[in-house]
XYZ file of C-alpha atoms in Angstrom:
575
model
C 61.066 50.306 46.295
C 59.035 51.155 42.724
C 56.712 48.766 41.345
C 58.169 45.661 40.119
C 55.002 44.349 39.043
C 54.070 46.509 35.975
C 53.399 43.880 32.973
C 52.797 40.351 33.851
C 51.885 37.196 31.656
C 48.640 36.659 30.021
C 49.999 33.382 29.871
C 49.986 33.320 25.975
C 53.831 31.926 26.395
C 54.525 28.952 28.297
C 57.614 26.468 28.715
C 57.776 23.074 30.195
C 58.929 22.980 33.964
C 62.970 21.812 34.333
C 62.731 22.292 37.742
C 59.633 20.430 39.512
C 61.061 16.701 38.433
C 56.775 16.272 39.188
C 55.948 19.177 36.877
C 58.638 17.194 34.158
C 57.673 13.531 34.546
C 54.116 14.464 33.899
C 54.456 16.879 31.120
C 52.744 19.347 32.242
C 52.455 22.639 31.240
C 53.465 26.272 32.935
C 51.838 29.224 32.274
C 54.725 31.974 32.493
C 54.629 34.307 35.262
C 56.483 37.109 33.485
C 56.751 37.497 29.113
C 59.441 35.908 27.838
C 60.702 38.828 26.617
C 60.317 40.499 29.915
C 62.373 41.091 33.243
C 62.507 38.450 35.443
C 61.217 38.935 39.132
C 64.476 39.562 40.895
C 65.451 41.966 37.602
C 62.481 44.096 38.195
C 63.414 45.190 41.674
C 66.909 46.166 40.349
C 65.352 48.342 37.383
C 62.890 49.940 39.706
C 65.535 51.502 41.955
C 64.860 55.159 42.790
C 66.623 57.625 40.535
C 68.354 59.255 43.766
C 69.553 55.743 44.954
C 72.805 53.968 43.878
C 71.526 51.352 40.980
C 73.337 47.978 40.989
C 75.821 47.583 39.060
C 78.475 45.026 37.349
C 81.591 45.954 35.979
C 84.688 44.356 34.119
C 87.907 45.337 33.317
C 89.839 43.763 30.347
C 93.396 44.798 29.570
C 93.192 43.181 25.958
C 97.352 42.902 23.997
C 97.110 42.988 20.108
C 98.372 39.588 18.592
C 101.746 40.339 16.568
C 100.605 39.591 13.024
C 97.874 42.185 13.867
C 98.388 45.528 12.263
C 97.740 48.723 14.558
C 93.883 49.085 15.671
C 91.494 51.854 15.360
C 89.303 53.081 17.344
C 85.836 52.254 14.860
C 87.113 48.802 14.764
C 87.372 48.431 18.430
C 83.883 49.767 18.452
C 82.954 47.055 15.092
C 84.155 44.072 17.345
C 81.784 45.572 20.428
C 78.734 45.342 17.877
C 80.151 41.692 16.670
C 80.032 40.392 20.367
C 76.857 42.448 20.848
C 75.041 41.137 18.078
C 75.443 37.502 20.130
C 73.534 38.486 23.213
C 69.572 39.345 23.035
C 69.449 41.460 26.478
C 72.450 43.634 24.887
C 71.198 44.380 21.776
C 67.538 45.482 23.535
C 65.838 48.304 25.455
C 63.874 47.878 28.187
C 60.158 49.775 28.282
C 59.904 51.361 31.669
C 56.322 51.154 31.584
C 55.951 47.071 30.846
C 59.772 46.462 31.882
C 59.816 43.833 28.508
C 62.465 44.111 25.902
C 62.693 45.251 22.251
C 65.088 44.446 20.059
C 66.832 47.831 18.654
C 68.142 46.054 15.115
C 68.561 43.095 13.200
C 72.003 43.147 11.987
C 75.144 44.161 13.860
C 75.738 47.378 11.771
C 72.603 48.875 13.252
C 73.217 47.859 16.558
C 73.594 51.505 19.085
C 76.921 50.881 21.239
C 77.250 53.044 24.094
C 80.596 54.208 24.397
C 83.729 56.515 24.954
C 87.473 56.831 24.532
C 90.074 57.805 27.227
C 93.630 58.356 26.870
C 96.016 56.227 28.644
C 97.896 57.528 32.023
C 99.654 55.560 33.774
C 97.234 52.974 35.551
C 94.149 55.730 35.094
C 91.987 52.887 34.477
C 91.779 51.984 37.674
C 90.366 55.492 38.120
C 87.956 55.055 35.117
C 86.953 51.389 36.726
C 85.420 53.570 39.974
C 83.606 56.045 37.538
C 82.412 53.317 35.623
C 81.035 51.215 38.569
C 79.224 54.450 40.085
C 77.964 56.602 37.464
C 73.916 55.631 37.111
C 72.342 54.481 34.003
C 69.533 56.780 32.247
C 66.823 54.295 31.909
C 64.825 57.205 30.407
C 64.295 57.541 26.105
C 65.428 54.128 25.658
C 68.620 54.542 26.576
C 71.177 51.113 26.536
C 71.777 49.383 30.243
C 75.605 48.957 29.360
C 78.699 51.130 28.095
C 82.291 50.258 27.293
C 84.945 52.793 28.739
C 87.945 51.774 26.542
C 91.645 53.177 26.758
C 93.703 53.751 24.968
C 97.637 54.905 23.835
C 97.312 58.552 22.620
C 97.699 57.339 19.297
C 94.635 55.333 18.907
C 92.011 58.188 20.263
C 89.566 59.118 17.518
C 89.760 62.395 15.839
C 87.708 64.589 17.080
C 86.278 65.228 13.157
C 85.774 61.406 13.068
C 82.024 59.659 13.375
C 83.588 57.582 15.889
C 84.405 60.475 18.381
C 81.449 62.286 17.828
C 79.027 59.216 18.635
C 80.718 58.887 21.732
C 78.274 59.060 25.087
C 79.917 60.374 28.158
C 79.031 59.853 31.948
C 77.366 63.256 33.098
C 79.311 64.174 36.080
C 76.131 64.527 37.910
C 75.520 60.650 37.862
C 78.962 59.505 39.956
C 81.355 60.343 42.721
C 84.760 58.864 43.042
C 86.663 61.286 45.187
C 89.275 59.533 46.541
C 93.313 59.119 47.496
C 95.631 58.810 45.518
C 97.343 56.357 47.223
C 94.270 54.045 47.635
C 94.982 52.904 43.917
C 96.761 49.502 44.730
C 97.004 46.997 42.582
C 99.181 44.128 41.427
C 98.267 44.800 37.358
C 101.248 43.455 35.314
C 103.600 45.856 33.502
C 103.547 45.396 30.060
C 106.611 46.381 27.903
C 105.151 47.696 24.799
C 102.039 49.579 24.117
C 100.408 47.281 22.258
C 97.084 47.055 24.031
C 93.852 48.621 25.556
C 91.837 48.408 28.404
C 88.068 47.824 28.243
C 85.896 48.422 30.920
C 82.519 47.479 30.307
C 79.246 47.826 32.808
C 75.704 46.326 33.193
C 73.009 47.011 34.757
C 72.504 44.304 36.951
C 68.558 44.083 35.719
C 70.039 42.799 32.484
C 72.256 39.905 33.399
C 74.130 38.258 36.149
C 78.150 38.124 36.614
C 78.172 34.588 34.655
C 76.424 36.763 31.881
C 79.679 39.170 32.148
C 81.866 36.773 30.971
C 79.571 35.106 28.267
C 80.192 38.776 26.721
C 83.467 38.716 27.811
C 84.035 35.035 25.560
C 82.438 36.505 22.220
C 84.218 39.509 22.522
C 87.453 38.022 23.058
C 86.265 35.676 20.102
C 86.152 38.380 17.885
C 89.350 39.675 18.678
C 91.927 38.585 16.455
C 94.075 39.216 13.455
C 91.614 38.558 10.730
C 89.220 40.924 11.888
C 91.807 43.557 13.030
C 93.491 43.259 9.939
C 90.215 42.738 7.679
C 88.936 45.936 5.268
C 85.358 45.248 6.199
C 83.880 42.948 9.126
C 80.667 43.125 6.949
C 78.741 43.995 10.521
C 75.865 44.077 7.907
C 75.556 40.498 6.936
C 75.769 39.988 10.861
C 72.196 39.038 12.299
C 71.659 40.078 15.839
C 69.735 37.495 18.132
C 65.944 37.339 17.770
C 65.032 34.874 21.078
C 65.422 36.662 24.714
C 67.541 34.425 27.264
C 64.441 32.357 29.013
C 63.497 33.637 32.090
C 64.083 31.873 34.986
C 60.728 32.275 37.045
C 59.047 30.946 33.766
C 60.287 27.558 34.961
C 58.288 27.391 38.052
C 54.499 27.503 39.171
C 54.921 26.081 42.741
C 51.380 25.235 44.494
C 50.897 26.077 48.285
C 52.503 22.533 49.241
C 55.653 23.566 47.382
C 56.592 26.610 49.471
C 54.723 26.268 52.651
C 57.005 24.829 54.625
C 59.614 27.269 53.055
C 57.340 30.167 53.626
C 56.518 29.466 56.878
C 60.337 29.408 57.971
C 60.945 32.334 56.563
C 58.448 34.224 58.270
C 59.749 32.475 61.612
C 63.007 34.064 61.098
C 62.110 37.523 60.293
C 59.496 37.609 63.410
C 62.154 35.967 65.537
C 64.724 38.129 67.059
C 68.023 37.358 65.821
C 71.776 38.133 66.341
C 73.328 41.110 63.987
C 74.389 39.030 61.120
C 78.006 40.403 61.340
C 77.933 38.940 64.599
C 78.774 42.340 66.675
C 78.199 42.458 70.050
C 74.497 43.810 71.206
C 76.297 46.522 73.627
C 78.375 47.303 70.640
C 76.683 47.963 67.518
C 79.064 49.665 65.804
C 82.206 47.475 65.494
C 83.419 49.613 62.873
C 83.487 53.270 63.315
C 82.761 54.341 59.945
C 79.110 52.313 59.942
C 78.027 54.824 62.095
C 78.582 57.695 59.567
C 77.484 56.494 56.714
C 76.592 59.094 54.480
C 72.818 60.214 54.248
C 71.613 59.768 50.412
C 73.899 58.834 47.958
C 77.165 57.146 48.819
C 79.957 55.276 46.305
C 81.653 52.433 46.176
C 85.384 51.865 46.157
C 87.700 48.881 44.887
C 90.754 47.750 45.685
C 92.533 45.115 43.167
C 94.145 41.792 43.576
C 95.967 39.724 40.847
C 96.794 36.062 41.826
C 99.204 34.091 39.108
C 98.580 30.381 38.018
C 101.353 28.571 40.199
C 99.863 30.032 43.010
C 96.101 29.359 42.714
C 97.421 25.899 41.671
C 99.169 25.555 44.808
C 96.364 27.202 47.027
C 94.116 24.451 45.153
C 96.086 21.718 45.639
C 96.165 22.234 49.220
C 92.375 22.787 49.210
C 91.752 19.497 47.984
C 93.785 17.977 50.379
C 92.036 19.380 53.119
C 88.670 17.941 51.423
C 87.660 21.858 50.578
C 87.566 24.035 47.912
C 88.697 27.281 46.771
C 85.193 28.938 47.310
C 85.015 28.426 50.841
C 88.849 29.131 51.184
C 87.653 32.640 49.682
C 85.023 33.474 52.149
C 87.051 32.166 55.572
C 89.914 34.337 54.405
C 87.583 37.001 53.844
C 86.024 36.584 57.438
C 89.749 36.203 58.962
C 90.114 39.474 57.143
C 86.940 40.748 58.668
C 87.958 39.973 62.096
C 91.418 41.874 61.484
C 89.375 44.708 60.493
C 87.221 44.678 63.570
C 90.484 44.624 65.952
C 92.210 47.801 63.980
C 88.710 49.242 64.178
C 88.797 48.867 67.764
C 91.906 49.484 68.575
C 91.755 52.629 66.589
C 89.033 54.452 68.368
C 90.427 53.185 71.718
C 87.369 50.564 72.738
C 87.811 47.351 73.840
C 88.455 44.958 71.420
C 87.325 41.742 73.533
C 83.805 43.520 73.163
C 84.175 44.989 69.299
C 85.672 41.937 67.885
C 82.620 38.992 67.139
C 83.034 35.864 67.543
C 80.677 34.632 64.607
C 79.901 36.487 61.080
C 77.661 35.775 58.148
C 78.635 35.495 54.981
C 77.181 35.257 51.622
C 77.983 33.486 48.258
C 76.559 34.333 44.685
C 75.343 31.004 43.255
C 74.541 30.242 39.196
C 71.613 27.981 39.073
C 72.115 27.664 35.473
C 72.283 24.330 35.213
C 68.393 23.984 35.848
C 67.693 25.751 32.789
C 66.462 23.447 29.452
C 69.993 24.754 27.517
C 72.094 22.960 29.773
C 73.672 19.897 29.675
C 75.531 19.961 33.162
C 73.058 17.358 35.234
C 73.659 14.985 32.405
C 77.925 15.369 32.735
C 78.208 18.060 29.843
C 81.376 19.825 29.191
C 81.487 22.990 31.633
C 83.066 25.385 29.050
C 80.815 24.814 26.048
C 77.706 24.065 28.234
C 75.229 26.573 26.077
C 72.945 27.879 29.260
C 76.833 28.977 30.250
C 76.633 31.334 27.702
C 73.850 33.080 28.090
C 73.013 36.968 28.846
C 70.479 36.927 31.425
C 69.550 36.789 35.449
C 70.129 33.255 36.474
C 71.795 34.608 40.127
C 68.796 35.758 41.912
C 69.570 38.067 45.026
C 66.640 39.488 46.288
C 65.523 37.525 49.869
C 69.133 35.255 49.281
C 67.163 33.618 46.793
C 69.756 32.073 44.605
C 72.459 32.868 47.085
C 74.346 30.330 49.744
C 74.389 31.848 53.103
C 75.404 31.702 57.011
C 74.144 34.176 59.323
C 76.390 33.363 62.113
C 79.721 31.136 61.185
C 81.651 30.858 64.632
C 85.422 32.173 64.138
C 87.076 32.792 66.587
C 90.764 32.991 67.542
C 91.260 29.315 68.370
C 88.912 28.286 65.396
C 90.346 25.995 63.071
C 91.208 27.108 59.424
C 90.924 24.106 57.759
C 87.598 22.534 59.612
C 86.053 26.424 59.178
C 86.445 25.868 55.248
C 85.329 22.497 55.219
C 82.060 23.990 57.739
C 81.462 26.293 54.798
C 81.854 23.805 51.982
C 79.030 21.801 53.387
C 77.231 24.909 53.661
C 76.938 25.552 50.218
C 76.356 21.705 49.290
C 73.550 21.741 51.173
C 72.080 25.416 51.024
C 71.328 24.873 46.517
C 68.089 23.104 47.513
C 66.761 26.153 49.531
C 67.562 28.532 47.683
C 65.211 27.457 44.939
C 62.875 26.782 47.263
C 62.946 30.288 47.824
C 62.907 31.412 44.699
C 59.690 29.238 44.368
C 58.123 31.217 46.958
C 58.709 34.794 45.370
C 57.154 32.576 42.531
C 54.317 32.067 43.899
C 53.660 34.981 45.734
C 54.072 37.278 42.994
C 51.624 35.086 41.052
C 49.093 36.266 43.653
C 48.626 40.534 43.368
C 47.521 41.237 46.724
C 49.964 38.636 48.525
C 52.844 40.279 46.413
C 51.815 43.930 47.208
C 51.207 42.920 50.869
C 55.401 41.936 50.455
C 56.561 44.742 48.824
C 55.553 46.750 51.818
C 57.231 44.326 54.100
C 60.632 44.552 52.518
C 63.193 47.082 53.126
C 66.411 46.280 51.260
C 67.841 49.299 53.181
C 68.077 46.596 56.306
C 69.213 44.202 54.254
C 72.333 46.434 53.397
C 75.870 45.141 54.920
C 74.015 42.111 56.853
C 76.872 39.935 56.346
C 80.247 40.323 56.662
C 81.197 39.678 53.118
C 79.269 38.549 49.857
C 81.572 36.393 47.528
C 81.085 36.626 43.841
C 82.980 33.363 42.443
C 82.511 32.770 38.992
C 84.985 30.033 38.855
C 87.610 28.811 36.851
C 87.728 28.611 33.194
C 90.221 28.555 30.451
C 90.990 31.600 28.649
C 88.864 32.651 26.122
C 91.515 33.666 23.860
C 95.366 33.286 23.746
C 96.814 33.371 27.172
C 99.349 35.516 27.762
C 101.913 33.600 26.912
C 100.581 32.664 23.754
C 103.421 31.494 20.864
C 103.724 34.437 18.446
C 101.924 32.484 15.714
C 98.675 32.242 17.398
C 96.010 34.874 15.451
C 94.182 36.063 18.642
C 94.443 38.595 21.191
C 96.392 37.883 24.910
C 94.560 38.918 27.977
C 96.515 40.237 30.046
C 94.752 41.218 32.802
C 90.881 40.832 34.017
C 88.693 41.363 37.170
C 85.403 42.460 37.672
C 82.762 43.292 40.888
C 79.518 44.537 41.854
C 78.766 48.017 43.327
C 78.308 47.753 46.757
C 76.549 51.226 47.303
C 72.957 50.315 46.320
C 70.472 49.316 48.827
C 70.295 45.549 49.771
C 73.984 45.630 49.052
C 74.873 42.402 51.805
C 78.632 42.608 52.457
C 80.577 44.726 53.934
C 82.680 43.754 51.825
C 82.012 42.581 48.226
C 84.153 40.482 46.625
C 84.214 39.768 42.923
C 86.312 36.320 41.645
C 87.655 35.209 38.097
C 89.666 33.003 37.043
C 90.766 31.995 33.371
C 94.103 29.634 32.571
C 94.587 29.089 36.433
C 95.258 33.077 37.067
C 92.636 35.106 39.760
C 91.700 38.595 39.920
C 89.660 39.261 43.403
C 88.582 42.566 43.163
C 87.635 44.184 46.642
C 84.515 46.591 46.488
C 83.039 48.594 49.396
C 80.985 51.187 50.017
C 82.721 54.535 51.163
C 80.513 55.461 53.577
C 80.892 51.962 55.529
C 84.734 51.562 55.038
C 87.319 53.822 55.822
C 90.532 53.818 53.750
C 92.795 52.327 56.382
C 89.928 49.285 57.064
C 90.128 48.779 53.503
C 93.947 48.426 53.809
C 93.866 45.881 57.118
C 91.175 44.014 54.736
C 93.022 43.682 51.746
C 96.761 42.854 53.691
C 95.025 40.405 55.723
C 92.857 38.345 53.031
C 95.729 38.354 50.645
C 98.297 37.370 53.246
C 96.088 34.616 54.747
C 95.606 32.363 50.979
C 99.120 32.944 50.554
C 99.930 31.129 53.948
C 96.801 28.867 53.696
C 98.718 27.965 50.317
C 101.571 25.952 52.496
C 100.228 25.913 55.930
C 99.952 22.980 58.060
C 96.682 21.072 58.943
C 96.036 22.432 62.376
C 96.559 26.337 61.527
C 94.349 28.291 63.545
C 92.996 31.949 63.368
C 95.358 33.244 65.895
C 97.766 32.233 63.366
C 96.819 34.947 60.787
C 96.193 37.417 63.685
């Protein structure tokens, strides 16, 4: 692990505490642990990976159908409407200094904004292939280079000419930077088939030390925004009279100074735990460590992660919901059971596979993990006083509000009991409860990094206490949810009259090849207009093709019969 410290506050900028209620009432004033125009704590460790090591990254896919009174797009103006949803977004329109790991702004209007970027032709469903190069190929953080690209393809007849500014400013992945061998028949997918050719795919990805996967969709909303007949069909966008964002996203550890009676009692438990011997968090017997065959090859160095992708339609979620609701649960902890079920499934072919006995190899408990947003703490939102979830402002923000380091900012169970007679229904309703009552510690958490890396010699003392590399697939599965919204544009299908852009088809996930990388599997959730995309990462060197096959069949076959199943459905059901 590199030095996350590098700058910190002089404590020239300070912001009022949203989070201690004490802190609030009294007015009293923090003194900012990190600039405000700096990396936040949790950001720091994910910039400071080693250059040999996997980095952590976010990527989305958007298959993005021209509205009919739109005339036929080029490829500059695809790259124009980038800039325009750029321009919105501080973190995006920055570099980071490696040495002080703050932020500079690169321009002040759109037209001077650098986009990282390049053109492939379409092929069939190759963007599927370009989604695995995309998610594994390493950012340069060297000579101020940007934290994000766009991949975006295209029919034949929209690539650049190869004379044109637009193709020459292109930035390609060295081939050095990613590897995505895989089969051919591991491309599985449930993407819609569209009848005309009127449309692209753009796959965009982050480095995680710049935002978190709400921030993916706050780009995804402007750029979809900017997507629509008037500006396809406009001679100039005027990206010059466009002025980019001055103010960086605040950073969340700027809201806290916690004093020792604040986190000791959270401290201390934490150090309980890690001194205290505990069960394997995927629950595998002691005698058997390796449940699945493939952990126990894992590539040394560098491995890659793979993804496997899942469409869900509106009258489906709907129905999956309804029934959720009647069970008194919800479609987040639906997720993650299914996801264990899965896991379990998994652990029997894995078994059964290499001929060992799968009383032993299959656990009767597993952890999981959940991605939380504690955006609504921040002084943008409006969400503790009953604000309107899709135009909530601290909603659309670019920055790291999902903190993963330690499960800070992260619900989970070490050691969920499922076993073949479990439940369904009471196993969801376990985990909702979980998560309502897990948000309180994890900022408590988060207020001890606080106030440990406040203190130098504290801090350094754990930084040589961590290793993420133990940390790696702890859990079972980590669930990425970032909920339901409405679509930020015309839904698919849109009346021909309306001026914007249809998406088609979305999904987006997290590498799941770095170090600290929790689940086994990694699953990344949107939903917009009632239809969900799950896509499936995991890394290639923990899962073998035919586990990632059992996973997938299983998870997606158990929400379809947890859509109409009866009350008392138990595991052994789905087995």
């Amino acid at each position: 692990m590199g030095d996350v410290r590098r700058t910190r506050s002089t404590g020239e900028n300070s912001t009022k505490s949203f989070v201690s209620w004490r802190s609030f009432a009294s007015g009293k004033t923090i003194k900012s642990v990190v600039p405000q125009n700096g990396l936040g704590i949790t950001e720091r460790f994910f910039y400071s990976s080693p250059n040999d090591k996997q980095q952590v990254l976010m990527t989305i896919m958007l298959r993005i159908r021209l509205p009919p009174a739109s005339a036929e797009i080029t490829p500059a103006r695809i790259v124009d409407l980038i800039k325009i949803a750029q321009a919105k977004h501080y973190r995006l329109s920055a570099r980071v200094d490696s040495a002080s790991l703050t932020t500079t702004l690169l321009a002040d209007k759109a037209s001077d904004l650098p986009v990282s970027y390049r053109f492939i032709e379409r092929n069939g469903d190759n963007w599927m292939g370009v989604y695995l190069e995309e998610i594994n190929a390493n950012f340069a953080k060297e000579n101020d280079q940007l934290l994000w690209r766009s991949a975006v393809i295209v029919p034949k007849e929209w690539m650049p000419a190869i004379d044109s500014e637009c193709f020459k400013k292109q930035t390609l992945l060295s081939s050095g930077n990613f590897q995505t061998t895989c089969q051919e028949d591991e491309f599985k997918s449930t993407v819609p088939v569209l009848e005309n050719s009127n449309y692209f795919d753009l796959v965009t990805t982050f480095h995680h030390c710049l935002g978190d996967g709400l921030s993916m969709l706050a780009f995804v909303r402007t750029f979809m925004q900017s997507v629509n007949a008037g500006n396809i069909n406009s001679n100039d966008l005027k990206l010059q009279e466009i002025e980019v964002v001055k103010d960086p996203p605040p950073v969340l550890d700027n809201l806290f100074d916690p004093n020792i009676f604040e986190v000791l009692p959270t401290a201390t438990a934490m150090a309980m735990r890690a001194l205290s011997k505990q069960k394997p968090k995927l629950g595998r017997p002691e005698t058997d460590p390796g449940a699945l065959s493939a952990m126990t090859n894992t590539r040394a160095g560098r491995s890659f992660t793979k993804t496997r992708f899942l469409f869900f339609p509106k009258d489906f979620t709907t129905a999956l919901r309804n029934r959720s609701k009647s069970e008194k649960t919800t479609i987040a902890a639906v997720l993650i059971v299914a996801s264990l079920i899965a896991c379990r499934r998994v652990f029997g072919h894995a078994a059964a596979r290499d001929k060992k006995d799968i009383t032993n190899a299959v656990p009767n408990s597993q952890g999981w993990v959940l991605t939380s947003s504690i955006r609504h703490i921040l002084p943008q939102s409006k969400l503790l006083q009953g604000g309107d979830r899709e135009s909530d402002e601290a909603l659309m923000l670019f920055g790291g509000y999902a903190d993963r380091v330690e499960n800070a900012g992260s619900v989970s169970s070490n050691n969920l009991t499922l076993t073949d007679d479990s439940l369904v229904w009471e196993r969801c309703r376990r985990v909702k409860r979980s998560i309502a009552s897990s948000f309180k510690a994890s900022i408590q958490r988060m207020k001890v990094a606080n106030y440990a890396y406040r203190r130098q010699k504290l801090w350094d003392m754990v930084e040589k206490r961590v290793d993420l590399s133990k940390m790696s697939k702890s859990f079972s599965v980590e669930v990425a949810n970032l909920g339901a919204w409405e679509y930020p544009c015309a839904p698919p299908d849109a009346p021909a009259n309306d001026q914007n852009a249809r998406l088609d088809y979305f999904g987006g996930g997290l590498n799941s090849s770095f170090e600290g990388s929790r689940g086994l599997f990694s699953l990344g959730t949107v939903t917009f207009g009632g239809d969900m995309s799950v896509f499936v990462c995991y890394d290639a060197g923990s899962v073998t093709p035919d586990e990632a096959d059992v996973f997938v069949k299983s998870f997606s076959g158990s929400l379809k019969a947890l859509s109409s199943s009866k009350r008392n459905v138990a595991v052994k059901d789905f087995m």
